[in-house]
Coordinates of C-alpha atoms and ligand atoms in Angstrom, one line a residue:
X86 CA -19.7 31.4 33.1
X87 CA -16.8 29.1 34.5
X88 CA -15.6 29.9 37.2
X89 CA -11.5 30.6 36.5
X90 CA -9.2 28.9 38.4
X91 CA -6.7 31.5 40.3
X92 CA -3.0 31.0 38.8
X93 CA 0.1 32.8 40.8
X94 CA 0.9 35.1 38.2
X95 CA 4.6 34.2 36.9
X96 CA 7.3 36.3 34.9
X97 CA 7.7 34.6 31.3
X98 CA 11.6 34.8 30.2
X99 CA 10.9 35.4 26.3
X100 CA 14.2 34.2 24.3
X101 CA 16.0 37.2 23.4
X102 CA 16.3 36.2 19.9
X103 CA 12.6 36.7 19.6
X104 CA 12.5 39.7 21.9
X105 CA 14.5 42.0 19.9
X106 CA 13.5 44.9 18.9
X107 CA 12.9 45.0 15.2
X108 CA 12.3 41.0 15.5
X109 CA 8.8 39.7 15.0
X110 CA 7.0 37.2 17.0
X111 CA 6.9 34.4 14.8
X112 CA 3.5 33.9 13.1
X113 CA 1.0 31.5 14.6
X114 CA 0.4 29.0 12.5
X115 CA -3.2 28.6 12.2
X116 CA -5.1 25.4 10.6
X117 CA -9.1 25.3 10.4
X118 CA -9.1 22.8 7.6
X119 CA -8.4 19.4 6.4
X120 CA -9.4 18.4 2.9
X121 CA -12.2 21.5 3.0
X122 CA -14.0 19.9 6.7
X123 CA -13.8 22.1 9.4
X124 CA -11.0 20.0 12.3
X125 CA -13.3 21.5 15.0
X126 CA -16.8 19.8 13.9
X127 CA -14.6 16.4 13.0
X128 CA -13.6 16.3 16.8
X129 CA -16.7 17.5 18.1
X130 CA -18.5 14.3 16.1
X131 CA -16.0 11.4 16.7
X132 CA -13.8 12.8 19.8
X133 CA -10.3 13.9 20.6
X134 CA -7.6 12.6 19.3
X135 CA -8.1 11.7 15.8
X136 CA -5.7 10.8 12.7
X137 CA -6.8 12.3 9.5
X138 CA -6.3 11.8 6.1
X139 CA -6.9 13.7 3.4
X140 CA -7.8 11.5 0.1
X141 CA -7.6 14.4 -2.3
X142 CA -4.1 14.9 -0.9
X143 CA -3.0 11.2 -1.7
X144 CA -4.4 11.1 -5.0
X145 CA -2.6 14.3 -6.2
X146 CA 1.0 13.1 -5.0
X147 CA 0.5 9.9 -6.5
X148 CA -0.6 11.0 -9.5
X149 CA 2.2 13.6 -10.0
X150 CA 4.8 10.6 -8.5
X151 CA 3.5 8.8 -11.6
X152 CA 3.4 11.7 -13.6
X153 CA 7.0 12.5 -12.8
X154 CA 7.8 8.7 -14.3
X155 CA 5.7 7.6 -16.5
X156 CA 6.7 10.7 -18.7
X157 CA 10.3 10.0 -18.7
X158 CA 10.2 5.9 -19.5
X159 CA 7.6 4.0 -21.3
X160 CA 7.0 1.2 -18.6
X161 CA 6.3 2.0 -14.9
X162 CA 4.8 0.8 -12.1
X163 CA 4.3 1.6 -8.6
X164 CA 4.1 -0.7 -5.7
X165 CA 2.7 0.6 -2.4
X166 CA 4.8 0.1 0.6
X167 CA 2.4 -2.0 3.4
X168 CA 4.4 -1.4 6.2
X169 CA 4.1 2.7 5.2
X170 CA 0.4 2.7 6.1
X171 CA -1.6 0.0 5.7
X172 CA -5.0 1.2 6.9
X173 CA -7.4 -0.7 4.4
X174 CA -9.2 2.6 3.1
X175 CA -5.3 4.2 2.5
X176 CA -4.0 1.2 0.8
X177 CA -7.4 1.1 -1.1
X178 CA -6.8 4.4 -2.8
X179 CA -3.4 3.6 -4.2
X180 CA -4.7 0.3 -5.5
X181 CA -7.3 2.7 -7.4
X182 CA -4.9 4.8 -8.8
X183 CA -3.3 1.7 -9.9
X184 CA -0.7 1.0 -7.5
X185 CA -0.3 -3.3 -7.2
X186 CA 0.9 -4.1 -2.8
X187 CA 4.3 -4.2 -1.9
X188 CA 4.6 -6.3 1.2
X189 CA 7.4 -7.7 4.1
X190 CA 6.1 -10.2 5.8
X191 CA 3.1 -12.8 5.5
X192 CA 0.9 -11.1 7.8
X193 CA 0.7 -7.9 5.2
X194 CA 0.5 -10.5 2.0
X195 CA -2.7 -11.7 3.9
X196 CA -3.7 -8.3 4.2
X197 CA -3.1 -7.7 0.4
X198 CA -4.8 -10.5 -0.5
X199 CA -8.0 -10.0 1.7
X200 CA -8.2 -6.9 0.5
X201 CA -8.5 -8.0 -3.0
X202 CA -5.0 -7.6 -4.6
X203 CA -4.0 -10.8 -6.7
X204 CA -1.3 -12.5 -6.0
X205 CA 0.5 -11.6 -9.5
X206 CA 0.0 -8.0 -8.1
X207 CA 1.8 -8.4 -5.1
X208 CA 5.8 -7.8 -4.6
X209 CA 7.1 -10.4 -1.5
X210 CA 10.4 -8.4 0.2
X211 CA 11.3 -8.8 3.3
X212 CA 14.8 -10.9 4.8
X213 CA 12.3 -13.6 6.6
X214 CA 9.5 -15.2 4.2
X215 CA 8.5 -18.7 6.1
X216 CA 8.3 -21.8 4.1
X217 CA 4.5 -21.8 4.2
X218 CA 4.5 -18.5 2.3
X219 CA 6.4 -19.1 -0.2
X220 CA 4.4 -21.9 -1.1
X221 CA 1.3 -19.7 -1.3
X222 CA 3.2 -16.4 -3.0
X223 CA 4.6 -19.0 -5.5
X224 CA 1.1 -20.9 -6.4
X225 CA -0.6 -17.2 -6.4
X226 CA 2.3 -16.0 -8.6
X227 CA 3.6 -13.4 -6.8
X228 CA 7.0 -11.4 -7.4
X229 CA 9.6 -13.0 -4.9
X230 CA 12.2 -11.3 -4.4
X231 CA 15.0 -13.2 -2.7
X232 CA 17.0 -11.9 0.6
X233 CA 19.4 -15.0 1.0
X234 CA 21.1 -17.9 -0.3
X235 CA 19.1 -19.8 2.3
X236 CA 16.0 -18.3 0.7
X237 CA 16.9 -19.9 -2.9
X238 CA 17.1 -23.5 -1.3
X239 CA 13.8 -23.0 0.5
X240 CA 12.8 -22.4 -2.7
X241 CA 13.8 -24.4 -4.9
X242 CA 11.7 -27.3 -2.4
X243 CA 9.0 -25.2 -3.2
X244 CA 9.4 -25.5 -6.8
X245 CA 10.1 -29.4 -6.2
X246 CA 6.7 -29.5 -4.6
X247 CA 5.0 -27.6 -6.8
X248 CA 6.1 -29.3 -9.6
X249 CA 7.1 -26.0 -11.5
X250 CA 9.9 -23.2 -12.2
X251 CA 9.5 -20.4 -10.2
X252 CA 10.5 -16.8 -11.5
X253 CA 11.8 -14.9 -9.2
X254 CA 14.1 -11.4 -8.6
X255 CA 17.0 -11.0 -6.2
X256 CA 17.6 -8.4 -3.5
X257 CA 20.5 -6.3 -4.2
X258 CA 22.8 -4.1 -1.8
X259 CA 25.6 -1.6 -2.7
X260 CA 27.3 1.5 -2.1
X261 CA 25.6 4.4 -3.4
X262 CA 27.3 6.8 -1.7
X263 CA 25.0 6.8 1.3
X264 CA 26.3 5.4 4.5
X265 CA 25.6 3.7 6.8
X266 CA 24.6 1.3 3.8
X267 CA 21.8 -1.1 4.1
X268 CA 23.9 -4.4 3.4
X269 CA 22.2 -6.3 5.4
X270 CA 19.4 -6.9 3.2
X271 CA 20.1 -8.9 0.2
X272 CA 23.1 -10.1 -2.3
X273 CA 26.2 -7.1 -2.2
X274 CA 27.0 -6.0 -5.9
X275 CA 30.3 -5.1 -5.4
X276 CA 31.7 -8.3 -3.9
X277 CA 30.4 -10.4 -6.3
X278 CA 28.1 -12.0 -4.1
X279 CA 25.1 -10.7 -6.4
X280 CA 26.7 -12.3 -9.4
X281 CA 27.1 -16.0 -7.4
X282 CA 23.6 -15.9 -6.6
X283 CA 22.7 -15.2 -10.2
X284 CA 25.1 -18.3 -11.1
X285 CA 23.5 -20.7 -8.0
X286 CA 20.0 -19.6 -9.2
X287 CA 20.9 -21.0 -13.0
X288 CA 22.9 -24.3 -11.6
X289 CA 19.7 -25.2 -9.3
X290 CA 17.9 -25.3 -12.8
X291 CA 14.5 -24.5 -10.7
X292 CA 13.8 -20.8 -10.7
X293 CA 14.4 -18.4 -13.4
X294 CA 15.5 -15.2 -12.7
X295 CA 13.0 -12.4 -14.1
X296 CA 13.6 -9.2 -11.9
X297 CA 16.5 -7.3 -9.6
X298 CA 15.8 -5.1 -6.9
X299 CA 17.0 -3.1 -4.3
X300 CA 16.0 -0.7 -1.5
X301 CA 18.8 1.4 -0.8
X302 CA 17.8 3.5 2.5
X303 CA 14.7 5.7 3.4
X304 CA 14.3 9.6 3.4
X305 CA 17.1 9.6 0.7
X306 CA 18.3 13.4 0.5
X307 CA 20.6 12.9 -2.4
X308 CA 18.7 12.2 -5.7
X309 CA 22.1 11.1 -7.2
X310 CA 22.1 7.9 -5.0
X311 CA 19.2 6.8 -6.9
X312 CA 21.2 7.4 -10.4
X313 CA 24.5 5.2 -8.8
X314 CA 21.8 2.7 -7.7
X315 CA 19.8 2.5 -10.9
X316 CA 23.6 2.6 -12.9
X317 CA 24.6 -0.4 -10.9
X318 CA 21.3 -2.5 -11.4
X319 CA 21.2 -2.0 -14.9
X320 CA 24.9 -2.9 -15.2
X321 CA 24.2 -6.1 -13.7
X322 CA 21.6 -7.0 -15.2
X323 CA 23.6 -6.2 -18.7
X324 CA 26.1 -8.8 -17.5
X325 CA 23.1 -11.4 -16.2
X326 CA 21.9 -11.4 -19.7
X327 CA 25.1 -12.0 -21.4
X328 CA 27.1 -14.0 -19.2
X329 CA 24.3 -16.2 -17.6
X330 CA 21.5 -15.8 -20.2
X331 CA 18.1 -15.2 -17.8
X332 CA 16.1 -12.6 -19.3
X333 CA 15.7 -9.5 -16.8
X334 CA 11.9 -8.2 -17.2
X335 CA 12.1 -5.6 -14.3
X336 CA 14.3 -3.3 -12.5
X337 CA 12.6 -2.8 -9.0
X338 CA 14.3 0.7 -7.7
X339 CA 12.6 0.3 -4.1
X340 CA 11.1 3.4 -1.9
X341 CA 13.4 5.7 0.1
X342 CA 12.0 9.2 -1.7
X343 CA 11.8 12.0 1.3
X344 CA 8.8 13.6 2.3
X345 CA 8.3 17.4 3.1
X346 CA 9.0 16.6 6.9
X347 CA 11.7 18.1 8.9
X348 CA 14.5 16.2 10.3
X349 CA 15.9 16.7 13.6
X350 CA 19.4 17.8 13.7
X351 CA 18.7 19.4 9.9
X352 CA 18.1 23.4 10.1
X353 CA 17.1 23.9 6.8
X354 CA 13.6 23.9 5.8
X355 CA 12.2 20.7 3.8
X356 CA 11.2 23.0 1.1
X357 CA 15.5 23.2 0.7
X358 CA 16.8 20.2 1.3
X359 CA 14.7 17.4 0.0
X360 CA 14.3 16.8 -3.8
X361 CA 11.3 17.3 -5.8
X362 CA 9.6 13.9 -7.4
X363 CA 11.3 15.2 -10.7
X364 CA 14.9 15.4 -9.7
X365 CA 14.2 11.5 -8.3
X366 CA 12.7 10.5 -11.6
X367 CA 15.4 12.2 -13.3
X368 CA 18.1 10.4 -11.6
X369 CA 16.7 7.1 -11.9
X370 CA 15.7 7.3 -15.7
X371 CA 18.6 8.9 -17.3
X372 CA 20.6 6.3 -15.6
X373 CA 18.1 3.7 -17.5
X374 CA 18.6 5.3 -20.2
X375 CA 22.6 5.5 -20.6
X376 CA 23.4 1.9 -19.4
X377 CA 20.5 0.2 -21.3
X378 CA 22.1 -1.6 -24.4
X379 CA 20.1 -2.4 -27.3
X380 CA 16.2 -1.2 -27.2
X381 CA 14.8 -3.7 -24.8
X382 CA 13.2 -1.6 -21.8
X383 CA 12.7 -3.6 -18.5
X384 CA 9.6 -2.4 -16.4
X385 CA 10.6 -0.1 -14.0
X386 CA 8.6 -0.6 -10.6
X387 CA 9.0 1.6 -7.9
X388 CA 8.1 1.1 -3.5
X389 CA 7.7 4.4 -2.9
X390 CA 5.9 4.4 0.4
X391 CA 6.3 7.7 2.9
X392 CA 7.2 10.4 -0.2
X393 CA 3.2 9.7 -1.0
X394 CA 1.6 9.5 2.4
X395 CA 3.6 11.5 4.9
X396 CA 1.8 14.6 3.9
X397 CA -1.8 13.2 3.8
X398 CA -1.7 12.1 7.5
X399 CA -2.7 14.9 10.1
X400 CA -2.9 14.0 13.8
X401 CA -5.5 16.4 16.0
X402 CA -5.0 16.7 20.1
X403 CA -6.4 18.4 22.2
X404 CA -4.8 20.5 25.4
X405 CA -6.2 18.7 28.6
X406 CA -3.9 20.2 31.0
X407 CA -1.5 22.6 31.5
X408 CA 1.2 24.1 33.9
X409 CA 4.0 26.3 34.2
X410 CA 7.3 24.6 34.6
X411 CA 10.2 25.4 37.0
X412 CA 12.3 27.0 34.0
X413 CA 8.8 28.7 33.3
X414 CA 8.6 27.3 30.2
X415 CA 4.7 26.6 29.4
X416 CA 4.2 22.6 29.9
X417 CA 0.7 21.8 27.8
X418 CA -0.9 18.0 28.2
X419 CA -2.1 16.9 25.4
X420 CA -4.1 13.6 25.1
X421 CA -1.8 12.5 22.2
X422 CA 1.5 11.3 23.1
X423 CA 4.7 9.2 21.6
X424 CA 3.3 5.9 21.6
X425 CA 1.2 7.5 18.6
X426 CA 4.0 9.5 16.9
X427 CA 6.6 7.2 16.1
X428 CA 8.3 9.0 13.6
X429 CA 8.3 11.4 16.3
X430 CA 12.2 10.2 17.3
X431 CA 13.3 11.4 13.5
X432 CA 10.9 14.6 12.9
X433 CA 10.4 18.1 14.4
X434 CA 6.4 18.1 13.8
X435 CA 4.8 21.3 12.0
X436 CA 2.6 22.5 14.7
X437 CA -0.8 24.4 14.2
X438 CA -3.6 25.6 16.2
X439 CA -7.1 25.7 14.6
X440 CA -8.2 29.2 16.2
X441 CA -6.4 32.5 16.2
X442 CA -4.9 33.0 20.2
X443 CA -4.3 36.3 20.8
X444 CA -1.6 37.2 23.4
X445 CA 2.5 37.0 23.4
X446 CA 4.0 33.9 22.5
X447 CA 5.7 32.0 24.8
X448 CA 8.3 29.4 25.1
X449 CA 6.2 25.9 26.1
X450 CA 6.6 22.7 25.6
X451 CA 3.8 19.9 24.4
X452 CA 3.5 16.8 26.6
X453 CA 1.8 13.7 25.7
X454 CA -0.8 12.1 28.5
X455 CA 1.8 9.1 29.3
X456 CA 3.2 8.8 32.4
X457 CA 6.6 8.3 31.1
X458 CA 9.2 11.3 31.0
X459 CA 10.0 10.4 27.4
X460 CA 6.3 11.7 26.2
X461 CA 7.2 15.2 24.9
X462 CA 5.7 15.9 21.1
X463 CA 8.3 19.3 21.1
X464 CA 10.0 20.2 23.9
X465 CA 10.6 23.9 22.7
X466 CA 7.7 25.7 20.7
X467 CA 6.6 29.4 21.1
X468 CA 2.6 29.1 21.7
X469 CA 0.1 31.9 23.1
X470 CA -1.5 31.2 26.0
X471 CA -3.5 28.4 25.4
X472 CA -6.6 27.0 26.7
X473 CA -8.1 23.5 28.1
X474 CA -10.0 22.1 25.2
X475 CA -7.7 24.2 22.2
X476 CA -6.6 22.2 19.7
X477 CA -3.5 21.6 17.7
X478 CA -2.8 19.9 14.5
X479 CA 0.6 18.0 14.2
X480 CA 1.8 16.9 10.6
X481 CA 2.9 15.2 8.5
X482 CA 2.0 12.1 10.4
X483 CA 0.7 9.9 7.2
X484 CA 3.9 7.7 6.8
X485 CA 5.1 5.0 9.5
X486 CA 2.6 6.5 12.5
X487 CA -0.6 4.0 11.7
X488 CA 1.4 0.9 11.6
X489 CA 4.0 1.8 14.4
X490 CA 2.2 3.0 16.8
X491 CA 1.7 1.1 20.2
X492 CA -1.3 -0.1 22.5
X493 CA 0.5 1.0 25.8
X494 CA -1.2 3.0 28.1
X495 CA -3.6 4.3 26.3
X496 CA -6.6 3.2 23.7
X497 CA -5.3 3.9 19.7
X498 CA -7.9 6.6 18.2
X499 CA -10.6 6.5 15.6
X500 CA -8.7 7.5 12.3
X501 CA -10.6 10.0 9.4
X502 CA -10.3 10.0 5.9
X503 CA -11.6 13.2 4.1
X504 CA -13.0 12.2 0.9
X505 CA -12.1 13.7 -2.3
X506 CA -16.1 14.9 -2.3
X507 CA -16.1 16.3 1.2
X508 CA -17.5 13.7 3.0
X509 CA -16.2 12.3 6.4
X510 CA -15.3 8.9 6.9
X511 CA -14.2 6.7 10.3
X512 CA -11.9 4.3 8.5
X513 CA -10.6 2.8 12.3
X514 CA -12.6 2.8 15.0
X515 CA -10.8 3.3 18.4
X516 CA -9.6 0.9 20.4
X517 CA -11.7 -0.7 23.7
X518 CA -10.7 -2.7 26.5
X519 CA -12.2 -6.2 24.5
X520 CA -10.1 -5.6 21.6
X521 CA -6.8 -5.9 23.5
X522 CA -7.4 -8.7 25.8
X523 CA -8.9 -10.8 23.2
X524 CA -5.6 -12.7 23.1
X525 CA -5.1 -12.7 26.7
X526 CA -5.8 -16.3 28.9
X527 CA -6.6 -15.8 32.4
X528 CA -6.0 -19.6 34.2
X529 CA -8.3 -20.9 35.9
X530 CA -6.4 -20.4 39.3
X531 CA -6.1 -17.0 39.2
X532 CA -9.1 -16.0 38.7
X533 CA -10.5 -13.4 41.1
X534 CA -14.1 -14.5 40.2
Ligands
PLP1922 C1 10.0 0.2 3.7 C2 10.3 -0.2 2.3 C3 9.9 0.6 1.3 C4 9.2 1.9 1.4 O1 10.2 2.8 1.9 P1 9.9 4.4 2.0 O2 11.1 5.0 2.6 O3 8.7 4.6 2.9 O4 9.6 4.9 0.6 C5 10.1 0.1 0.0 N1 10.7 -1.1 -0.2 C6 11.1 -1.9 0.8 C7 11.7 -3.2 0.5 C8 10.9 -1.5 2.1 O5 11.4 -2.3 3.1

């Protein structure tokens, strides 16, 4: 056996709200499983930390996202969100379900593309598209969707060059009710400005205007927002057709629909205060449906990125190290930290441990293995006494953590994906010195040898 290493015994200061008499110790949280696979044997075989997905999990929640629209109005379509998660074998399963890429920038149109989506399946957002790929989205046919006046001269040269019309869609902002608004991107309704871009798109005579869309805000609380927003498009677009004559094909609502996570600074549970798939669906079809004139349904495409991945995305750590602090709270080291868990500056992370712990809990706090005072995953969390090696399962990590994460410090881990049959599969190996100073160049002069 171990020796155990001798600890000054110290007096724990339990919170009196949870000492109380009459007041239980809240329940540990226990986790054994992802997708039916044991965490313990996945960490044994490919090492601590490690993302996981869950397959099965992102195949139900898109199919009852779908579900949710596709029985309300005759003509939808998702796009998934790139910059959400765009690990190959996660985009991969959305594409199956039937999901065509929605991307920002030309790095994740490569991505799309090299992955096998067409470019007539791919929506192009995003407020900077370079010249060179607009060509390419334009040739591939891909769904542009213009950010700025300057845009609509870069592309009318395209279209010069090309020798063709271009169809295209417009960005739209407006107020919704949700402030601060996200005016920043694309042409403001209310001003008018929506309406002249509509007017300089027909006078250029180049492009043809097929589609509107907006993307109103993210983790969208308020399912009414979506009706304002879907009102306000469909209003426009009534006007576009009469006034300017372009034929609107699609209504493009954007992403923003919450996941189960838990906001800091909001003390009600998820389970309260976001909206179900069905009050979102609701608000955006019945707001079709009353400002639609004659029976001419546009396609109704939708970016909902974190809403179907947030909850799919577990990250594992393991304790390496822990302490008692000077307030004698519990300080545990994990080898996970912040530059993993991005989303870690909006969320409060549902915490779990994969074995029962028996013992008191006790106030701690979880620190991540930077050496930067910033690196704390919860900085107040009632734990039993854990133990070097014990585990603990943060979620939902799915949305935003793969793609934001940073290379500092430390290597970026292997990432899982449970498959819908059980099986375990590495979908990102980690990281190794080679891989991050592959763009590096050493001069000749300094080298050491
Ligand atoms: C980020 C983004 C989305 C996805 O947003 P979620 O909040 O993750 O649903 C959709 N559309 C656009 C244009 C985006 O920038």
């Amino acid at each position: 056996m171990a020796k155990k290493t001798y600890e000054k015994p110290t007096i724990i200061k339990v919170e009196s709200s949870h000492s109380k008499a009459g007041v239980p110790m809240p329940k540990q949280k226990i986790r054994k499983k992802i997708g039916g696979v044991a965490i313990d044997e996945m960490v044994e075989r490919f090492g601590s930390p490690l993302f996981i997905f869950d397959e099965k999990a992102i195949r139900e929640k898109y199919r009852s996202a779908y579900e949710a629209f596709s029985s309300r109005y005759p003509n939808v379509q998702f796009g998934w969100s790139y910059k959400t998660n765009y690990l190959k074998a996660v985009c991969a399963v959305f594409h199956q379900e039937g999901a065509i890429a929605e991307v920002v920038s030309e790095f994740e149109y490569e991505k799309a593309r090299e992955l096998g989506i067409e470019g007539k399946d791919i929506i192009y957002n995003g407020p900077y598209k370079p010249y060179d790929s607009l060509v390419t989205a334009a040739k591939e046919g891909a769904k542009i969707h213009i950010d700025t006046f300057d845009e609509i001269n870069d592309l009318e040269k395209v279209a010069d060059e090309l020798g063709f019309e271009i169809p295209v869609a417009i960005r739209l902002n407006m107020d919704t009710g949700i402030y601060p608004q996200w005016s920043r991107f694309g042409f403001n309704i209310e001003s008018g400005q929506a309406m002249d871009a509509v007017k300089r798109i027909k006078a250029g005579g180049k492009l043809r205007l097929t589609g509107l869309h907006a993307h109103i805000g993210t983790f969208m609380l308020d399912a009414n927002a979506y009706k304002v927003e879907t009102t306000k498009m469909v209003r426009l677009m009534n006007e576009v057709e009469e006034k300017v004559g372009f034929t609107i094909e699609y209504i493009d609502v954007g992403g923003g629909f919450a996941s189960k996570n838990h906001l800091r600074g909001i003390y009600q549970p998820p389970e309260v205060v976001v909206p179900t798939i069905d009050d979102y669906a609701e608000a955006i079809t019945s707001a079709l449906y009353e400002n639609i004139r004659g029976n001419s349904y546009p396609k109704l495409y939708l970016e909902t990125g974190r809403h179907l991945i947030d909850e799919a995305g577990y990250l594992v750590t393991s304790v390496v190290a822990s302490k008692t602090l000077p307030d004698s709270r519990r300080s545990y080291i994990v080898d996970a930290g912040v530059n993993l868990l991005y989303t870690y500056f909006w969320y409060k992370f549902n915490i779990e441990l994969t074995r029962e712990v028996s013992g008191i809990s006790e106030p701690a706090m979880i620190n991540g293995p930077l050496c930067m005072n910033i690196d704390v995953i919860d900085e107040s969390i009632l734990l039993p006494r854990l133990r070097r090696g014990d585990k603990l399962v943060i979620s939902p990590v799915g949305a935003y953590n793969v793609t934001q994460w940073m290379q500092f410090i430390r290597y970026r881990p292997r990432v899982l994906m449970v498959t819908e049959e059980g099986n375990v599969e590495l979908i990102r190996e980690r990281e190794e010195l080679s891989d991050i100073e592959k763009r590096e160049i050493l001069p000749d002069k300094l080298k050491l040898k």
